[in-house]
Coordinates of C-alpha atoms in Angstrom, one line a residue:
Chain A
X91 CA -6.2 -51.1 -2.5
X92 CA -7.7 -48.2 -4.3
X93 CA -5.5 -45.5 -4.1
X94 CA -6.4 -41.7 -4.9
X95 CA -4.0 -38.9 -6.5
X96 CA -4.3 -34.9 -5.9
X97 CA -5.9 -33.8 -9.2
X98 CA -5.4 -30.6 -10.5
X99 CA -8.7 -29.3 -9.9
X100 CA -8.7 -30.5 -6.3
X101 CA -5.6 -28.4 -6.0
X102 CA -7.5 -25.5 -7.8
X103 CA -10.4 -26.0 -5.7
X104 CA -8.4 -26.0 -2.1
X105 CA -6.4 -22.8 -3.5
X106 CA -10.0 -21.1 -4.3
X107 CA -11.1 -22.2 -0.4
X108 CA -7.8 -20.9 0.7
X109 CA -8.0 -17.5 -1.0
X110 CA -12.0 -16.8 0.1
X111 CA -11.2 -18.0 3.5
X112 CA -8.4 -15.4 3.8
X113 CA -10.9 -12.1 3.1
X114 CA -13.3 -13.6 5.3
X115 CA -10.7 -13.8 8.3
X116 CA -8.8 -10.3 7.3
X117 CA -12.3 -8.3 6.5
X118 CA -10.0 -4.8 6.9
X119 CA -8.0 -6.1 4.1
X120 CA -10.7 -6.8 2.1
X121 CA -11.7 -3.3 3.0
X122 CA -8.3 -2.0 2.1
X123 CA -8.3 -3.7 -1.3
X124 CA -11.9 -1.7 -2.3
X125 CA -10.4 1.7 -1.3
X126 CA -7.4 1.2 -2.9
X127 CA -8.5 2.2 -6.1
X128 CA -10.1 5.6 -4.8
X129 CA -6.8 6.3 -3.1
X130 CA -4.7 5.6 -6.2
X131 CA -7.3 7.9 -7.7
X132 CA -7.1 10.9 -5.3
X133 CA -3.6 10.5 -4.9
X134 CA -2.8 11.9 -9.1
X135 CA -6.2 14.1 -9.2
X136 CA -5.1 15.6 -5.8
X137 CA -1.1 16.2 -7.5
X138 CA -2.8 17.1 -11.2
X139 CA -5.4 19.5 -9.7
X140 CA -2.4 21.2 -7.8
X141 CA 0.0 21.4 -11.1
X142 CA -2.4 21.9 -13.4
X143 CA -6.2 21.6 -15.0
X144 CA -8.6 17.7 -15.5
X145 CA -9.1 19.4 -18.7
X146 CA -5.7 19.3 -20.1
X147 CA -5.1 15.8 -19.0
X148 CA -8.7 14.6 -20.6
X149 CA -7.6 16.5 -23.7
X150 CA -4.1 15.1 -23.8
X151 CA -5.1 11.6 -22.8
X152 CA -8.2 11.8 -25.4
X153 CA -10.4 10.5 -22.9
X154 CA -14.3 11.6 -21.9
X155 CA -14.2 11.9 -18.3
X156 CA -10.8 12.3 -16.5
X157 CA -12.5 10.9 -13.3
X158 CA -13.8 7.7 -14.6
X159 CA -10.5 7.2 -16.3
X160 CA -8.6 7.8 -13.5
X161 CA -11.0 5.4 -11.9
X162 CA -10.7 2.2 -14.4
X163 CA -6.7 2.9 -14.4
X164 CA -6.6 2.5 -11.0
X165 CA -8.5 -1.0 -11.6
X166 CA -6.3 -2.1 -13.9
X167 CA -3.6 -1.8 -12.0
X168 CA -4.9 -3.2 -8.5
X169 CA -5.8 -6.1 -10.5
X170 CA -2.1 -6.2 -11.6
X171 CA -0.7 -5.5 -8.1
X172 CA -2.8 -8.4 -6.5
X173 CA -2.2 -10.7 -8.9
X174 CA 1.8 -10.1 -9.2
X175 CA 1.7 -10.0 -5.6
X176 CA -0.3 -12.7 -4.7
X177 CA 0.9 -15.5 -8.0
X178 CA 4.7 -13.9 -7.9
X179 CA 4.9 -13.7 -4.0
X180 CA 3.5 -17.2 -3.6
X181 CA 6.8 -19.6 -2.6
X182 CA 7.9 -16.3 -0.7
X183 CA 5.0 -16.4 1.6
X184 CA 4.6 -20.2 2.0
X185 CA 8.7 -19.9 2.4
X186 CA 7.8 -17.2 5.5
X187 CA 5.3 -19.6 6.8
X188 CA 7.7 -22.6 6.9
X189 CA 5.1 -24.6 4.2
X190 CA 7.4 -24.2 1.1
X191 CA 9.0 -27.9 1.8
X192 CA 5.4 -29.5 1.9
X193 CA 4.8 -27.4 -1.4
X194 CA 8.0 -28.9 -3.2
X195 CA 7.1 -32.5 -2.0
X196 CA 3.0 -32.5 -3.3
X197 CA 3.2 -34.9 -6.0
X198 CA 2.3 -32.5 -8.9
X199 CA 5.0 -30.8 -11.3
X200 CA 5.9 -27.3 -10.3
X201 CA 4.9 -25.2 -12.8
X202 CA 1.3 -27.5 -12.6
X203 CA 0.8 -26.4 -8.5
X204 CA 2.0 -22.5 -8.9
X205 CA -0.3 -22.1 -12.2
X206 CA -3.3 -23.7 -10.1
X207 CA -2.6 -21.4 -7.0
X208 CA -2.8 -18.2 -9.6
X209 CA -6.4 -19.3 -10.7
X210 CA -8.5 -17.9 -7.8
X211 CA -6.5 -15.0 -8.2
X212 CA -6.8 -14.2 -11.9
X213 CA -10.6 -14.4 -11.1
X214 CA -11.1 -13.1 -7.8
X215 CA -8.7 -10.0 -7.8
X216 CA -10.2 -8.1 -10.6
X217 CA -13.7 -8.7 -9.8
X218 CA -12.8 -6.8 -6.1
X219 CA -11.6 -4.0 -7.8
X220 CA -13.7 -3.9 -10.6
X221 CA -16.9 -3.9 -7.8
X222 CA -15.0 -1.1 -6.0
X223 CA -14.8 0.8 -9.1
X224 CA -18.7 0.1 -10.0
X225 CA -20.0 2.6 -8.0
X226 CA -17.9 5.7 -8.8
X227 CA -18.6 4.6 -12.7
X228 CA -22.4 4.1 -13.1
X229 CA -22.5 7.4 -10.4
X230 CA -20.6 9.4 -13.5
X231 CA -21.7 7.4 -16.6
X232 CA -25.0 5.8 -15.9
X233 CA -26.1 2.5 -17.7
X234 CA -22.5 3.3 -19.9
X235 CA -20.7 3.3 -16.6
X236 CA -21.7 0.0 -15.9
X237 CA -21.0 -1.3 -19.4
X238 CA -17.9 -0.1 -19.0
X239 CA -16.9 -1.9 -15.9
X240 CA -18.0 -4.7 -17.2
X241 CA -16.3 -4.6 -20.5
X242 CA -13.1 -3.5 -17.8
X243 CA -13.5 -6.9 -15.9
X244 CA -13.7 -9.1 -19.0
X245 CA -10.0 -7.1 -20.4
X246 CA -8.6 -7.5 -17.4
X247 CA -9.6 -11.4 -17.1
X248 CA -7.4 -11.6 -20.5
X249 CA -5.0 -9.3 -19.6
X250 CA -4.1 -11.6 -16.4
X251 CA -3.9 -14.9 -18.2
X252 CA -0.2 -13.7 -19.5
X253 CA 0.6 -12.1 -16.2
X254 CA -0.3 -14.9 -14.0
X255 CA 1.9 -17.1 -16.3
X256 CA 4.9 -14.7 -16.1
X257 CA 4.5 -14.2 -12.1
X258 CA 4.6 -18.2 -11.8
X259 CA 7.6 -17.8 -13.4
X260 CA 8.9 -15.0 -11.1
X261 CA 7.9 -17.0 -8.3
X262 CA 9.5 -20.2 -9.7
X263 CA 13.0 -18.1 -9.6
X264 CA 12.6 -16.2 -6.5
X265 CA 13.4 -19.7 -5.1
X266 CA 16.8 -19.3 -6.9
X267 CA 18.0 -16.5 -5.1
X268 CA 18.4 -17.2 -1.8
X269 CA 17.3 -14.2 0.1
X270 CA 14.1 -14.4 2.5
X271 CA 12.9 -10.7 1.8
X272 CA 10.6 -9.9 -0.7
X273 CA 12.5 -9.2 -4.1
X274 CA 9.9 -9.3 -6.6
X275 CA 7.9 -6.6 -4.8
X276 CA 9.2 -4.1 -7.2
X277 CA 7.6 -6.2 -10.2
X278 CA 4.2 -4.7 -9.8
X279 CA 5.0 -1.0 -10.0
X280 CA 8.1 -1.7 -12.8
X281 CA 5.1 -3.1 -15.1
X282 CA 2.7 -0.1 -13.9
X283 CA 5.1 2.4 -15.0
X284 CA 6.0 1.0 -18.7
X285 CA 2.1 0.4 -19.1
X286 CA 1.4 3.4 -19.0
X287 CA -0.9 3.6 -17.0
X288 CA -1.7 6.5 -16.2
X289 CA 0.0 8.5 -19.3
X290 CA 0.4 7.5 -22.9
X291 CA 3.5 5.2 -23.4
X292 CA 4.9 7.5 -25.7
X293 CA 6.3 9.8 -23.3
X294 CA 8.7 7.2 -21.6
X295 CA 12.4 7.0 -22.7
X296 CA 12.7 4.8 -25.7
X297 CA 14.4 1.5 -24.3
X298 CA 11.0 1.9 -21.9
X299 CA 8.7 1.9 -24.5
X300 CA 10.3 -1.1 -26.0
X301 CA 10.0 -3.2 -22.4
X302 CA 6.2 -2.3 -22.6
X303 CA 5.8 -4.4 -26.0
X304 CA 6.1 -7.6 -23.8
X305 CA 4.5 -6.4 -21.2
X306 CA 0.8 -7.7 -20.6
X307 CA -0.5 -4.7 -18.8
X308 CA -0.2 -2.2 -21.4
X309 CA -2.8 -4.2 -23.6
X310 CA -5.4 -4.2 -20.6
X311 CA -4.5 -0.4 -19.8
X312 CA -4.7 0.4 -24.2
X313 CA -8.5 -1.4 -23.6
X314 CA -9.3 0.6 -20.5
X315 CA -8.1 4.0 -22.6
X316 CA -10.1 2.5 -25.6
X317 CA -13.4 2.2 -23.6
X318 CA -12.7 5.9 -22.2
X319 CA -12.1 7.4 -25.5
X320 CA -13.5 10.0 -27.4
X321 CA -12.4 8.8 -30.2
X322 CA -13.5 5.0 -30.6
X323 CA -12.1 1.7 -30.1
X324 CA -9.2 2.1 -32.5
X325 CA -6.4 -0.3 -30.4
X326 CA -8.8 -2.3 -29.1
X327 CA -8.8 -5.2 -31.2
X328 CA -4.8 -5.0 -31.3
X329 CA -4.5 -5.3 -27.7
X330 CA -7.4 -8.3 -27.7
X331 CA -4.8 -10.2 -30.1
X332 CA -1.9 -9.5 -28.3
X333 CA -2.9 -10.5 -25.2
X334 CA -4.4 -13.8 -26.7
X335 CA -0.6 -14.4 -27.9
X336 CA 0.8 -13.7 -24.7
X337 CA -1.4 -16.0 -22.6
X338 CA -0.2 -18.8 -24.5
X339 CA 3.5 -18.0 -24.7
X340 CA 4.0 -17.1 -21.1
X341 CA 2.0 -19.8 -19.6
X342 CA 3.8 -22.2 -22.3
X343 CA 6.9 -20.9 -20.9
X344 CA 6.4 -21.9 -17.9
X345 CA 6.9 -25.6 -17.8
X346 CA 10.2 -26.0 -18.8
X347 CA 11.5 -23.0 -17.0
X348 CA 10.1 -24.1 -13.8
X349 CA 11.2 -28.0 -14.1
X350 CA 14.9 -26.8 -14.5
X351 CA 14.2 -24.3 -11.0
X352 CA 11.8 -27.6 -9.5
X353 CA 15.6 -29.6 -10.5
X354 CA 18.0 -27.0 -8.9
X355 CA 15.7 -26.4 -6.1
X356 CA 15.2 -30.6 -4.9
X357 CA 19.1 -30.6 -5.2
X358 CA 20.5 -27.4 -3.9
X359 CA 17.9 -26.8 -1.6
X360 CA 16.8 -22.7 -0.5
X361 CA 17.9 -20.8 2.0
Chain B
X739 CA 33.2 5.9 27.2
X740 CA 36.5 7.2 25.1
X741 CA 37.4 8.3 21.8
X742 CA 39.0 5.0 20.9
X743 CA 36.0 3.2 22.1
X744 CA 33.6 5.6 20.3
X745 CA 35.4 5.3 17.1
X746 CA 35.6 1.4 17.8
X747 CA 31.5 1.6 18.0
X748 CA 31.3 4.0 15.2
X749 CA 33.5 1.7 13.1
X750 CA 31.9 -1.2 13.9
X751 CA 28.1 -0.1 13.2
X752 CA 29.1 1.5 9.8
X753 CA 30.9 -1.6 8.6
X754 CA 27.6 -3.7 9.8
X755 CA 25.5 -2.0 8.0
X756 CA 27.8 -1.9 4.7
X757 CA 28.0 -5.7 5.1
X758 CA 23.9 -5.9 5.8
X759 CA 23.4 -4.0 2.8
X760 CA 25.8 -6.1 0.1
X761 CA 24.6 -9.5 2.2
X762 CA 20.7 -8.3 0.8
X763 CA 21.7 -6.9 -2.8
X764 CA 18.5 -8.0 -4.2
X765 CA 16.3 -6.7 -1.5
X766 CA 18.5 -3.8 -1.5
X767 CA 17.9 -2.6 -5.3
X768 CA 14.4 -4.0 -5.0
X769 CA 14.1 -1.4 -2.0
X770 CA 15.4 1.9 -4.0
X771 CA 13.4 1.4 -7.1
X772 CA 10.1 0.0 -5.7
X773 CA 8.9 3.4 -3.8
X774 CA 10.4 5.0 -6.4
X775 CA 8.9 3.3 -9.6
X776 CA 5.5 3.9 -7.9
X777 CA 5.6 7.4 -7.3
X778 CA 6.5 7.9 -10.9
X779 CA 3.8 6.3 -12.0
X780 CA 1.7 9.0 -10.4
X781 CA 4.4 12.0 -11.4
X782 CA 3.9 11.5 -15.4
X783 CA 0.6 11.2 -14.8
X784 CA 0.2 14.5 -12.5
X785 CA 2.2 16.0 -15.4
X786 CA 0.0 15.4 -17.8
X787 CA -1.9 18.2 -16.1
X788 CA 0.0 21.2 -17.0
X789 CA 0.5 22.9 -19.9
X790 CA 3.3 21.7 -21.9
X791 CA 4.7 25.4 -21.3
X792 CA 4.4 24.9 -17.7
X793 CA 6.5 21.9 -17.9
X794 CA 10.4 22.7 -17.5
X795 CA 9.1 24.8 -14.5
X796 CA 7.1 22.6 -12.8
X797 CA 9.5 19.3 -13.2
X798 CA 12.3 20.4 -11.2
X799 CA 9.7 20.9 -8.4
X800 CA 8.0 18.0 -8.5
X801 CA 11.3 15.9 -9.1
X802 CA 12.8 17.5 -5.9
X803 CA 9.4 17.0 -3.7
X804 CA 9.5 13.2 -4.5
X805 CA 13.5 13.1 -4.1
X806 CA 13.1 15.1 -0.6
X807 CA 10.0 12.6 0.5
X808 CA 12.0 9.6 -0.5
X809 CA 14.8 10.3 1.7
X810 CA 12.3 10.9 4.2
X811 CA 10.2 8.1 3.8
X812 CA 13.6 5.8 3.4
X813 CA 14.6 7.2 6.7
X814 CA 11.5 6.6 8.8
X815 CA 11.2 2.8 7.1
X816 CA 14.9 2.3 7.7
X817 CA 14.6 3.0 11.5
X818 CA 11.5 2.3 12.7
X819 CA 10.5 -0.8 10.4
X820 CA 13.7 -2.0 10.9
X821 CA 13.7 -1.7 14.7
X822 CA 10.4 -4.3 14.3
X823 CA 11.6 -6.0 11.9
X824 CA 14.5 -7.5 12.1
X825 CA 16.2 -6.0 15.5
X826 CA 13.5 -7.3 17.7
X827 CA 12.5 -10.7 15.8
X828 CA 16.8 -11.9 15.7
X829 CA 16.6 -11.0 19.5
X830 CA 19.4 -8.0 18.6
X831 CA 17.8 -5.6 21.2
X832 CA 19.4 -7.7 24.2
X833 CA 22.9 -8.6 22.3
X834 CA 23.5 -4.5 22.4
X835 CA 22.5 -3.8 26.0
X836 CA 25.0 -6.5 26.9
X837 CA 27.8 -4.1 24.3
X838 CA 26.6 -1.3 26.5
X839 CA 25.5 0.4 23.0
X840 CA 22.6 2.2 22.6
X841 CA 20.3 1.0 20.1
X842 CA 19.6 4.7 19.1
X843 CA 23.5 4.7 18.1
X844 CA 23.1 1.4 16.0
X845 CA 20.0 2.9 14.5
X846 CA 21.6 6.3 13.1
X847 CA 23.7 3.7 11.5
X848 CA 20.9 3.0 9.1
X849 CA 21.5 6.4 7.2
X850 CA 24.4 4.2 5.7
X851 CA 21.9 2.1 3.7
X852 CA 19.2 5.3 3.3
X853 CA 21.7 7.1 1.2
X854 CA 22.5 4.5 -0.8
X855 CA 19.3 3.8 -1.6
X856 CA 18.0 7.0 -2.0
X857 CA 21.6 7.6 -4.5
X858 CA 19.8 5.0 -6.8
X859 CA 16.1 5.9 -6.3
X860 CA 16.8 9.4 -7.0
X861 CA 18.7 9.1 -9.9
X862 CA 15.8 6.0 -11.3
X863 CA 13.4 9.7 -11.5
X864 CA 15.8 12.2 -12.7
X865 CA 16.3 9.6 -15.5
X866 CA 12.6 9.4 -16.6
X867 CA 11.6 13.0 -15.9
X868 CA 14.3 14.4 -17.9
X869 CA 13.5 12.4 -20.7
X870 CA 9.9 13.4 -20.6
X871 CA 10.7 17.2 -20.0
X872 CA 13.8 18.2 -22.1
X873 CA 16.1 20.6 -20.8
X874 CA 15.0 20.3 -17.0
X875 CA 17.5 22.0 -14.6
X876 CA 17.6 20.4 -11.3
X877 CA 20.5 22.7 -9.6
X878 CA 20.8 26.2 -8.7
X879 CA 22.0 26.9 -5.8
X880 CA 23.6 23.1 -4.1
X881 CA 24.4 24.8 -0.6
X882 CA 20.9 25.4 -0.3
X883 CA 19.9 21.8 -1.7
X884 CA 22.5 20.0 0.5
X885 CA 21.3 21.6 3.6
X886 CA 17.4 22.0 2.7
X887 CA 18.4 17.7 2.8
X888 CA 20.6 17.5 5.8
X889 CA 18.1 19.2 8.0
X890 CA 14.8 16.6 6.5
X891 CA 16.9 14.1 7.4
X892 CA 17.9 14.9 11.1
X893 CA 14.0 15.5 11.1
X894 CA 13.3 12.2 9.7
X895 CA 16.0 10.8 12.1
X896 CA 14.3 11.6 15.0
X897 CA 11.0 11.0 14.4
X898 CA 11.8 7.6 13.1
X899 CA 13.7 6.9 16.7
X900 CA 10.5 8.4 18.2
X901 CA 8.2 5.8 16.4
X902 CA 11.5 3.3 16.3
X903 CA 11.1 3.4 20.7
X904 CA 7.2 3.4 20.4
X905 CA 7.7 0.4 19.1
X906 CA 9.5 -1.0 21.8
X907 CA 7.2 -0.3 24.3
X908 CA 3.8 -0.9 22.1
X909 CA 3.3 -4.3 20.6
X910 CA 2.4 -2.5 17.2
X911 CA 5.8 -2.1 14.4
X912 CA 6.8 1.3 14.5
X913 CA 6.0 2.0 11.0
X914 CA 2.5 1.1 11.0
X915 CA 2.8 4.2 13.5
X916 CA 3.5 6.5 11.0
X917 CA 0.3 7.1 9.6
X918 CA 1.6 10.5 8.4
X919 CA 3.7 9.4 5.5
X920 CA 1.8 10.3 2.4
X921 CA -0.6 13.1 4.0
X922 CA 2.6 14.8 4.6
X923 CA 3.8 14.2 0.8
X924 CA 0.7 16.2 -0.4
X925 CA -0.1 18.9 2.8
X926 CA 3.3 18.8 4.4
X927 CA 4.8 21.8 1.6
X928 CA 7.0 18.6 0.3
X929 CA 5.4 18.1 -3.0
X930 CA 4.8 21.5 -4.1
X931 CA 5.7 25.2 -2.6
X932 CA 3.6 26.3 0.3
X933 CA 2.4 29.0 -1.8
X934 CA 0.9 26.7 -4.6
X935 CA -1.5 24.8 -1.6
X936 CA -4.7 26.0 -1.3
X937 CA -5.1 28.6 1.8
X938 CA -6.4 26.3 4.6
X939 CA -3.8 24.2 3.7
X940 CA -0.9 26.0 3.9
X941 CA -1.4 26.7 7.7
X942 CA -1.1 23.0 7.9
X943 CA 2.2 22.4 5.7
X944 CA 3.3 25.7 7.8
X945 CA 2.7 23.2 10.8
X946 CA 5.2 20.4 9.8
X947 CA 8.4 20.9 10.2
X948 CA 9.5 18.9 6.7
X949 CA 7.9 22.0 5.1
X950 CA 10.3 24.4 5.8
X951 CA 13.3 22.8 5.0
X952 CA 12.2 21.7 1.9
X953 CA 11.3 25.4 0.8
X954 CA 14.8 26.0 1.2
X955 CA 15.6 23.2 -1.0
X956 CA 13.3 23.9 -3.7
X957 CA 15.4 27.8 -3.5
X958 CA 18.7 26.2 -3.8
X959 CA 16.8 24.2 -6.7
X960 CA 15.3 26.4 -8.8
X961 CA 15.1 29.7 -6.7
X962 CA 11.5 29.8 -6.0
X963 CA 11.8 32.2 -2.6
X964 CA 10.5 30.8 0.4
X965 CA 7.2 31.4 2.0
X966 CA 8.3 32.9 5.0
X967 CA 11.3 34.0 3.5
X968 CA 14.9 32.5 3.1
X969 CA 16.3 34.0 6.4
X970 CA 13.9 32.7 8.4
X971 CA 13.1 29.4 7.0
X972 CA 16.3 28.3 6.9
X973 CA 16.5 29.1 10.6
X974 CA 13.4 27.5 11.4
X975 CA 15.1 24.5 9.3
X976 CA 18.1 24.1 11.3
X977 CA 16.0 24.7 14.8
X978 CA 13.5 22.2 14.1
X979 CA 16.1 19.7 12.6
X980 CA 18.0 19.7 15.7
X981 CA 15.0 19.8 18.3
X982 CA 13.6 16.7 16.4
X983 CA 17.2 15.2 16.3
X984 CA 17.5 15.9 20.3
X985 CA 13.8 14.9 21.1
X986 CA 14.2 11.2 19.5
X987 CA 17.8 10.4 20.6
X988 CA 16.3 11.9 24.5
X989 CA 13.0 9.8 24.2
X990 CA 14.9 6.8 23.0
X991 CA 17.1 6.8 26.1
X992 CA 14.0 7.5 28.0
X993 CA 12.3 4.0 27.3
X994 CA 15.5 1.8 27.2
X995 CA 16.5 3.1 30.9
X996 CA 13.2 3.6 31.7
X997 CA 11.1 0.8 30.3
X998 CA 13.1 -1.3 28.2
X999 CA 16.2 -2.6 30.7
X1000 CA 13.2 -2.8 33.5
X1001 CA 10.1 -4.7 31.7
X1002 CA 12.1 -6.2 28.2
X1003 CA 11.1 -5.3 24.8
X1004 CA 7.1 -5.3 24.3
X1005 CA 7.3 -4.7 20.5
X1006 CA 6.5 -7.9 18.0
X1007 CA 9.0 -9.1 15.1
X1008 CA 7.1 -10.4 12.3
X1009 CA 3.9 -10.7 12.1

């Protein structure tokens, strides 16, 4: 009798059916996730233009256009928000929906199954925002806009490697807690806010600026300020390499981390 | 119903929601940093706006704006999304009919969890923002600041019982009703003085009653003087405070009597 195993790819391939199927059927989310951005975006010009002047903030930030920077910020992190939430709040929802026991029994490690549900996401997230940010970008910039969208997608590709390997691990010990709400919900914005992303890191309380160092977001937000600069790509390569480091590491990390949760969670059981 | 029994009630609802909040620790600290990490985010960057000189005037303002919307905000989400839920989807709404306790009663109750939330949140900003603007002074006058808050939150009370019994009746959660949250942050005179907004706009914020309450807060804060005057503000303040208050504990016993104990609760749990 022949017999035929799940393969990671079929996993990867169901997850990416499951996440296109899901925009198709909720079309005002999908709408919701391209304004985002612009909201994010009118949001801090509508509070800067009331405190203050664009031209201090361009000239404090050492960026061309405060608009388009305010623009690809607001990318970056509605990339990071949809990825954390989606690859972080993944056992959460399929606890909600009453799958999670089917999810614990497929016959594929863990860490294997939650890394291959982040895929469409690490993919698929950025290149909704980064579309919703196109227009506003070539619109300001021109051809350079669109270079710089692009460039934008590509760092924020990399920059989600890492963070899709340390919201698998989230996920992994959400099951550990035994509460049904959503916990890690605070994730997103905690990693927003040491980023920097809207602000240099420097001006955050020291044991806040430390946090940042391991913290992949602020390499994709040092890329997004590099491709906005006035003064050249100084950090860029420096946030290239550390985000290179941290894809490995977290992603590494995950396997034995999530076997010892996988363990506790076939013996103990959730609530 | 007498005094013992009242107390007895009173007793009873307090300790529940005590209990509710210690059984959900996780949620509960995820809950009073996540609003608060996000707005933040947009506050260091607004301040990157002004003029450094500007600063230690500007930071108390904007750091009692956010505090003031918070406890708003908290409020509302406390009542009304709590009414959806979790009151409706456990099947609680029947359980305190049979007590003879109104569910407006139970509700007030949620303040318990609001301030200490809003405790943590608040002090999560003043943290950041004073480390970003040295020598920021928060306090001036603390009469004015404790009842600039007192009145928000008896308007915040009864609006969110308003939306919390629209709820009932409509099969849509209460808090997806409140499509006013963050207009009201920017036009609604909580963010910045009436007097900073932009002409047209200030006949708005003069239109929402959050407004004048929180120009007597930012007076007791850092004595900025009122639009329309201490005096009267802080009468319109207490007038509106309790005509909100009133209007949402009257409407609530509207639709239980009225629709609820007749036709059962319309409103969905999860969805």
């Amino acid at each position: 009798m022949k017999v035929s195993y799940v393969g990671f790819i079929d996993v990867v391939r169901a997850e990416f059916y499951s996440y296109i199927r899901f925009y198709k059927n909720n079309r005002a989310f999908l709408f919701a996730a391209f304004i985002w951005p612009y909201l994010m975006m009118m949001l801090l010009l509508g509070l800067g233009y009331l405190f203050g002047d664009p031209r201090v903030y361009a000239e404090r930030l050492g960026v061309r256009s405060p608009v388009l920077y305010v623009v690809s910020a607001s990318t970056v992190a509605m990339s990071s928000v949809f990825i954390i939430d989606e690859v972080a709040g993944y056992t959460l929802y399929n606890r909600w929906n009453g799958t999670l026991p089917y999810l614990i029994l497929v016959p594929m490690p863990l860490s294997k199954r939650l890394l291959s549900a982040s895929i469409p996401s690490v993919l698929l997230s950025p290149a909704i925002s980064v579309a919703s940010a196109l227009p506003v970008a070539v619109y300001i910039e021109g051809l350079r806009g669109f270079v710089l969208v692009a460039s934008l997608y590509a760092a924020i590709i990399l920059g989600m490697l890492p963070l899709a390997g340390l919201s698998v691990i989230v996920a992994g010990l959400v099951l550990t807690t035994r509460e049904e709400s959503n916990i890690a919900s605070s994730l997103a914005p905690f990693m927003l806010l040491v980023s920097g992303v809207f602000y240099p890191v420097t001006i955050l309380p020291r044991v806040l600026q430390g946090v940042s160092v391991v913290v992949p977001v602020r390499y994709v937000v040092d890329i997004a300020k590099s491709l906005a600069s006035t003064t050249g790509a100084g950090q860029l390569y420096a946030a290239i390499y550390a985000l290179t480091l941290m894809a490995f590491a977290y992603n590494l990390l995950t396997v034995p981390l999530l076997s010892g949760v996988e363990a506790r969670v076939r013996i103990h059981g959730f609530e | 119903m007498g005094l013992s029994e009242r107390a007895y009630k009173l007793k009873a609802i307090l300790y529940l929601h005590a209990l509710r909040t210690w059984r959900y620790k996780y949620s509960f600290i995820n809950g009073s940093i996540n609003t608060m990490l996000w707005v933040t985010i947009f506050l260091l960057g607004a301040i990157l706006f002004a003029k450094p000189e500007d600063l230690p005037r500007i930071a108390p303002v904007m750091f009692w704006g956010v505090s003031a919307w918070n406890i708003v905000s908290y409020t509302v989400l406390f009542i009304a999304g709590w009414t959806t839920w979790f009151l409706v989807t456990t099947g609680l709404v029947e359980e305190h009919f049979l007590h003879n306790t109104s569910l407006s009663t139970l509700l007030s109750g949620r303040l318990v969890s609001v301030v200490f939330e809003s405790v943590i949140a608040i002090a999560l900003v003043y943290f950041v923002l004073s480390s970003v603007v040295e020598g920021m002074d928060v306090v001036d006058n603390p009469l004015f600041i404790v009842y600039g808050l007192a009145c928000m939150v008896a308007m915040a009370l009864g609006y969110g019982l308003v939306l919390s019994a629209a709820g009932l009746r409509l099969s849509i959660p209460g808090t997806l009703l409140d499509i006013s949250n963050f207009v009201v942050f920017i036009v609604g005179g909580i963010a910045t003085p009436i007097e900073m907004l932009p002409k047209p706009l200030r006949l708005v914020a003069i239109a929402i009653p959050y407004s004048h309450a929180a120009e007597v807060l930012r007076y007791g804060a850092v004595g900025i003087e009122p639009y329309l005057g201490l005096g009267l503000e802080a009468a319109l303040s207490g007038i509106l405070a309790a005509g909100m208050l009133a209007a949402g504990l009257l409407y609530y016993k509207y639709v239980e009597d009225r629709y609820v104990r007749i036709h059962g609760v319309k409103g969905i749990g999860r969805m």
